[in-house]
PDB file of C-alpha atoms in Angstrom:
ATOM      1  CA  UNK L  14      -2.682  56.653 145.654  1.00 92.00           C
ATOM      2  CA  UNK L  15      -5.061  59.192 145.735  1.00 95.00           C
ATOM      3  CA  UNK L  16      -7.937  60.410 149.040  1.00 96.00           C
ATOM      4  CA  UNK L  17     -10.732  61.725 148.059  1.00 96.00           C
ATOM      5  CA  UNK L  18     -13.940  62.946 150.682  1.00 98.00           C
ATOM      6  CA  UNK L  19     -17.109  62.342 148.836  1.00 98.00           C
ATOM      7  CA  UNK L  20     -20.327  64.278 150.400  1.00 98.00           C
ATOM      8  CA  UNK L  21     -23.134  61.913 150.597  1.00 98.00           C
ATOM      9  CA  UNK L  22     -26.527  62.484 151.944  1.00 98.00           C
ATOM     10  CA  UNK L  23     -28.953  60.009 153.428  1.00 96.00           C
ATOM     11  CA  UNK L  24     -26.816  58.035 155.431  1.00 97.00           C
ATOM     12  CA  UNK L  25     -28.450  57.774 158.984  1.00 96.00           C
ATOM     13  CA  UNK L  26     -26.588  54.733 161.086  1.00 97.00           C
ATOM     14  CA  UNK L  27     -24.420  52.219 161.371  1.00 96.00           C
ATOM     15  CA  UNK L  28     -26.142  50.044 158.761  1.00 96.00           C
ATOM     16  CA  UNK L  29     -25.911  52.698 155.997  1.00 97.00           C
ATOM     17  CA  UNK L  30     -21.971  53.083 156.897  1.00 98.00           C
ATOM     18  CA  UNK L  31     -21.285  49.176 156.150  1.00 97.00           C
ATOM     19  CA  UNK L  32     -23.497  49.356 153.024  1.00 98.00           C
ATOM     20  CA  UNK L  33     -21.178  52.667 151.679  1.00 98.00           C
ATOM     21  CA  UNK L  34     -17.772  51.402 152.794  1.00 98.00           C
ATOM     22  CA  UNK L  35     -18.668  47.627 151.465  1.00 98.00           C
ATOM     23  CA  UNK L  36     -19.946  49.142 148.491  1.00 98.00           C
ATOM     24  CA  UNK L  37     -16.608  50.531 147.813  1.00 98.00           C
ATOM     25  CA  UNK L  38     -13.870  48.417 149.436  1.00 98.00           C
ATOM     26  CA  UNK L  39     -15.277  45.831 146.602  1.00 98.00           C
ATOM     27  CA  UNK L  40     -14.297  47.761 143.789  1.00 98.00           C
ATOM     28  CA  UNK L  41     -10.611  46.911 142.636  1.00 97.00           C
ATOM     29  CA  UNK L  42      -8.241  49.550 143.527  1.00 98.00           C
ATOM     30  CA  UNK L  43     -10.042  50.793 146.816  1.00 98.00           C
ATOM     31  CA  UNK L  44      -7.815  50.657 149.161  1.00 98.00           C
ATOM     32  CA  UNK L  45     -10.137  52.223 152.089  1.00 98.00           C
ATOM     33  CA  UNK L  46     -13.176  53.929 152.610  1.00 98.00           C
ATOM     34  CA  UNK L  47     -14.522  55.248 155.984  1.00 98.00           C
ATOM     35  CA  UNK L  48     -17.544  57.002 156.394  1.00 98.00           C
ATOM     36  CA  UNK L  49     -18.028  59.688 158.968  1.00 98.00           C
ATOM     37  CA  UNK L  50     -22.199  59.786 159.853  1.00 97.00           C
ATOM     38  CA  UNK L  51     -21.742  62.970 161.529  1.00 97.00           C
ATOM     39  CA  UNK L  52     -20.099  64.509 158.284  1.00 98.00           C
ATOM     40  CA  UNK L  53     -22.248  62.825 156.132  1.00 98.00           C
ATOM     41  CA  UNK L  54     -19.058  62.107 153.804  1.00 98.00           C
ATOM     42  CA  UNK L  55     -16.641  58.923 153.029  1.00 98.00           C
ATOM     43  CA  UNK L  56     -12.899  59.164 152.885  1.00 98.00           C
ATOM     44  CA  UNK L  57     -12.141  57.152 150.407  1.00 98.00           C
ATOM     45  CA  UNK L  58      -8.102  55.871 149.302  1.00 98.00           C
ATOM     46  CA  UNK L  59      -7.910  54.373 145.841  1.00 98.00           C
ATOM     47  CA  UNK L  60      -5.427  53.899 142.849  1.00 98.00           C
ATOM     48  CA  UNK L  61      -6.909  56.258 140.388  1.00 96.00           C
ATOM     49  CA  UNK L  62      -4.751  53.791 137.535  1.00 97.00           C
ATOM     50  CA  UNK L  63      -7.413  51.529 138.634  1.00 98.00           C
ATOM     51  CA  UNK L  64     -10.527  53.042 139.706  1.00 98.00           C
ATOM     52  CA  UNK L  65     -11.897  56.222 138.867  1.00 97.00           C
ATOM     53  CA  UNK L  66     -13.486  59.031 140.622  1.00 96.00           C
ATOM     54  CA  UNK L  67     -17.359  58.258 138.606  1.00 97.00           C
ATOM     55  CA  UNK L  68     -16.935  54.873 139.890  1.00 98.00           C
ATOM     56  CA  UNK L  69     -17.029  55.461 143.501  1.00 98.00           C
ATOM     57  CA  UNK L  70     -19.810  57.839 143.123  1.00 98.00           C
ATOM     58  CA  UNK L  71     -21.684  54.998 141.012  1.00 98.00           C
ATOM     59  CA  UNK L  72     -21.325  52.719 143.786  1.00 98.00           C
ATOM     60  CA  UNK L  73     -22.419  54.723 146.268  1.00 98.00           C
ATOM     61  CA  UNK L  74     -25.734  55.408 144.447  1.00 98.00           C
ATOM     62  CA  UNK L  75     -26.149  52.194 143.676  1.00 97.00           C
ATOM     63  CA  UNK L  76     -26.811  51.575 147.199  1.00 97.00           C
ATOM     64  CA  UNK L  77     -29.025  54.048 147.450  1.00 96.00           C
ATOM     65  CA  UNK L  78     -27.515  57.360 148.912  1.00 97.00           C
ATOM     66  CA  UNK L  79     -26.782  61.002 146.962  1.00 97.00           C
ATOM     67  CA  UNK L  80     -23.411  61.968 146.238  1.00 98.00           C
ATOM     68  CA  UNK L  81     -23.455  65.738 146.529  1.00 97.00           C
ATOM     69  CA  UNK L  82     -21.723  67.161 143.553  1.00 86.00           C
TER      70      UNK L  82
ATOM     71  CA  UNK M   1     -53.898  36.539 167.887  1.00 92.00           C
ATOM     72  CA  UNK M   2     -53.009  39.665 169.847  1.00 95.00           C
ATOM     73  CA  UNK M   3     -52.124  42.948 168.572  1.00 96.00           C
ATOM     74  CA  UNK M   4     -49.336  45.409 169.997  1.00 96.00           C
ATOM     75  CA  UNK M   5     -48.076  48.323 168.891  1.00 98.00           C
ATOM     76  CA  UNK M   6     -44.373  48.928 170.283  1.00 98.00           C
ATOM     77  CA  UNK M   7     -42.624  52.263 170.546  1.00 98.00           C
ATOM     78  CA  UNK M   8     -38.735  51.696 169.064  1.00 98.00           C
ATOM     79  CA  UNK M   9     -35.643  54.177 169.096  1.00 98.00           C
ATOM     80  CA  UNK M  10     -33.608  54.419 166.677  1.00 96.00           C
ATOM     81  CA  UNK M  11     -34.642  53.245 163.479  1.00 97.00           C
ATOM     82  CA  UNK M  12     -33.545  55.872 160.684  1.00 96.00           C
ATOM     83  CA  UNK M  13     -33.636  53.931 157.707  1.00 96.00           C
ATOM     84  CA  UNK M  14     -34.763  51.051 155.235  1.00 96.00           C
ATOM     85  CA  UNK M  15     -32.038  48.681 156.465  1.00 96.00           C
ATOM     86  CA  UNK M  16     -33.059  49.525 160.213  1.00 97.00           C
ATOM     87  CA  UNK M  17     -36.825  48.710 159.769  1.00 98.00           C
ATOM     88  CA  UNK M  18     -35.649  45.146 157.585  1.00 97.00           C
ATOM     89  CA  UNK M  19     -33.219  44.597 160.584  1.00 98.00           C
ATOM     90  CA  UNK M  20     -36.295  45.146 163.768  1.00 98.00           C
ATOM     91  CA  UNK M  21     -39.121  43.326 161.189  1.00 98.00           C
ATOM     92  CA  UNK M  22     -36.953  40.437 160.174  1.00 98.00           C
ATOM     93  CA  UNK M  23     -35.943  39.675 163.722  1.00 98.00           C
ATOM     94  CA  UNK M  24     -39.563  39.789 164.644  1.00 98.00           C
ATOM     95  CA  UNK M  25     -40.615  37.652 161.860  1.00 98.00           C
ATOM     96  CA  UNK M  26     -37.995  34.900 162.988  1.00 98.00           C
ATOM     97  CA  UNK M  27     -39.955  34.309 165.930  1.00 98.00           C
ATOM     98  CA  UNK M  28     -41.721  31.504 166.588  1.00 98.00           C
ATOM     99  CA  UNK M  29     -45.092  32.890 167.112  1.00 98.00           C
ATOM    100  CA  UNK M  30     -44.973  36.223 165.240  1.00 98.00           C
ATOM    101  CA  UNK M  31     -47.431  36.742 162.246  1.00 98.00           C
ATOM    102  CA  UNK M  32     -46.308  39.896 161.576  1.00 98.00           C
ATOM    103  CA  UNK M  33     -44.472  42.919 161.861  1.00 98.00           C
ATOM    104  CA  UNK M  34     -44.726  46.005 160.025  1.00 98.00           C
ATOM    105  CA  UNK M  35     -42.364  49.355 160.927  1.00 98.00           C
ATOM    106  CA  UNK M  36     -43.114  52.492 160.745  1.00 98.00           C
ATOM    107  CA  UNK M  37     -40.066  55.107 160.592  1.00 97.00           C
ATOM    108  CA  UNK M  38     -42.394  57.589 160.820  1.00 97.00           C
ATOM    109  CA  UNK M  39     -43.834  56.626 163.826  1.00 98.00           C
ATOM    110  CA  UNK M  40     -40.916  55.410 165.187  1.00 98.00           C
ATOM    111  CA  UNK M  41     -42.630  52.020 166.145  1.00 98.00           C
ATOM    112  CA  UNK M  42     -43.523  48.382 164.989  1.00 98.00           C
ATOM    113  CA  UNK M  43     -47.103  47.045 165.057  1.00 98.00           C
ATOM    114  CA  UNK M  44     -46.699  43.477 165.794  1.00 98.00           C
ATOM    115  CA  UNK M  45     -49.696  40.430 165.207  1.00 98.00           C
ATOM    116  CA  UNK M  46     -48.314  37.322 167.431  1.00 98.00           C
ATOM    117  CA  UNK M  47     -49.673  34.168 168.912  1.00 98.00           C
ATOM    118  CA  UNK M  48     -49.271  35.166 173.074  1.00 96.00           C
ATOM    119  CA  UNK M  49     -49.506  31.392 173.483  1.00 97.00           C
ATOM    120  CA  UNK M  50     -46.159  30.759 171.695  1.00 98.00           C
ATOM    121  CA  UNK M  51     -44.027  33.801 172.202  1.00 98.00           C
ATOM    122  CA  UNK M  52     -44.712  36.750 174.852  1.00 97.00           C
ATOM    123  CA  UNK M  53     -44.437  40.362 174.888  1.00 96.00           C
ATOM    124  CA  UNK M  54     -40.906  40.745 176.453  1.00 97.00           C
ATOM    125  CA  UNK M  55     -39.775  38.153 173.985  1.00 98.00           C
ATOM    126  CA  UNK M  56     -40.690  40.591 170.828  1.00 98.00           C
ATOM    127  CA  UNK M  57     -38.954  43.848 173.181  1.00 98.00           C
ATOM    128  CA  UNK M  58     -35.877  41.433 173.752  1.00 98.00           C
ATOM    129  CA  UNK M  59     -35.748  40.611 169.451  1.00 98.00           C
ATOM    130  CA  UNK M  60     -36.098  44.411 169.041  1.00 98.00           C
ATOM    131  CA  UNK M  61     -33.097  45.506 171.822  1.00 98.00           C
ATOM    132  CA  UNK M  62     -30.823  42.529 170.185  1.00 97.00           C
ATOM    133  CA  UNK M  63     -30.906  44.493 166.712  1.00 97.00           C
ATOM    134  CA  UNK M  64     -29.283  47.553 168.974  1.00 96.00           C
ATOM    135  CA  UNK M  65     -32.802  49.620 169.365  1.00 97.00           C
ATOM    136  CA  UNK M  66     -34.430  50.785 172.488  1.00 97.00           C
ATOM    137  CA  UNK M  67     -37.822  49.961 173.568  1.00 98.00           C
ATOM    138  CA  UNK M  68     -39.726  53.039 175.159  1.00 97.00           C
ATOM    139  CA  UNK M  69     -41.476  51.145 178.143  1.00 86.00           C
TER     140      UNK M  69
END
């Protein structure tokens, strides 16, 4: 199992937090993602056999927020 | 038809102004209901015989935004 803290900007309130952590709790091998507004990041655990480190980023973008790099 | 412009707190994003417009629209009463992040308000066209001013403030404060009265 692997944690990872991805920087993302744009996130402003409690409706962008759902629509990041959803976004990733639906991928297979996510075991938990919380977002921190304040730090404008999400701690994210996964199983890297099963999910990989583009694919959290990808689904974070696709819900419309930067993943600073 | 009357016109009112209402001041919200709050909104910060896209999901926020779909969140205070669609409750708005759901009202009996309300023709329409346009945000403005910007401007951090809503300028509302409803029918004051079918729904009333504290009715629209009420829709707004259940969606977890303040009115500035």
């Amino acid at each position: 199992m692997e944690n990872q803290t991805i920087k993302v900007e744009g996130m402003t309130c409690g409706h962008c937090k759902s629509s990041v952590e959803g976004a990733l709790n639906k991928l297979d091998g996510v075991d938990s993602a919380v977002v921190s507004l304040e730090d404008n990041q999400v701690a994210v655990q996964y199983d890297e056999s099963k999910v990989s480190s583009s694919e959290l980023n990808e689904a974070i973008e696709d819900q419309g927020y930067d993943v600073v790099k």
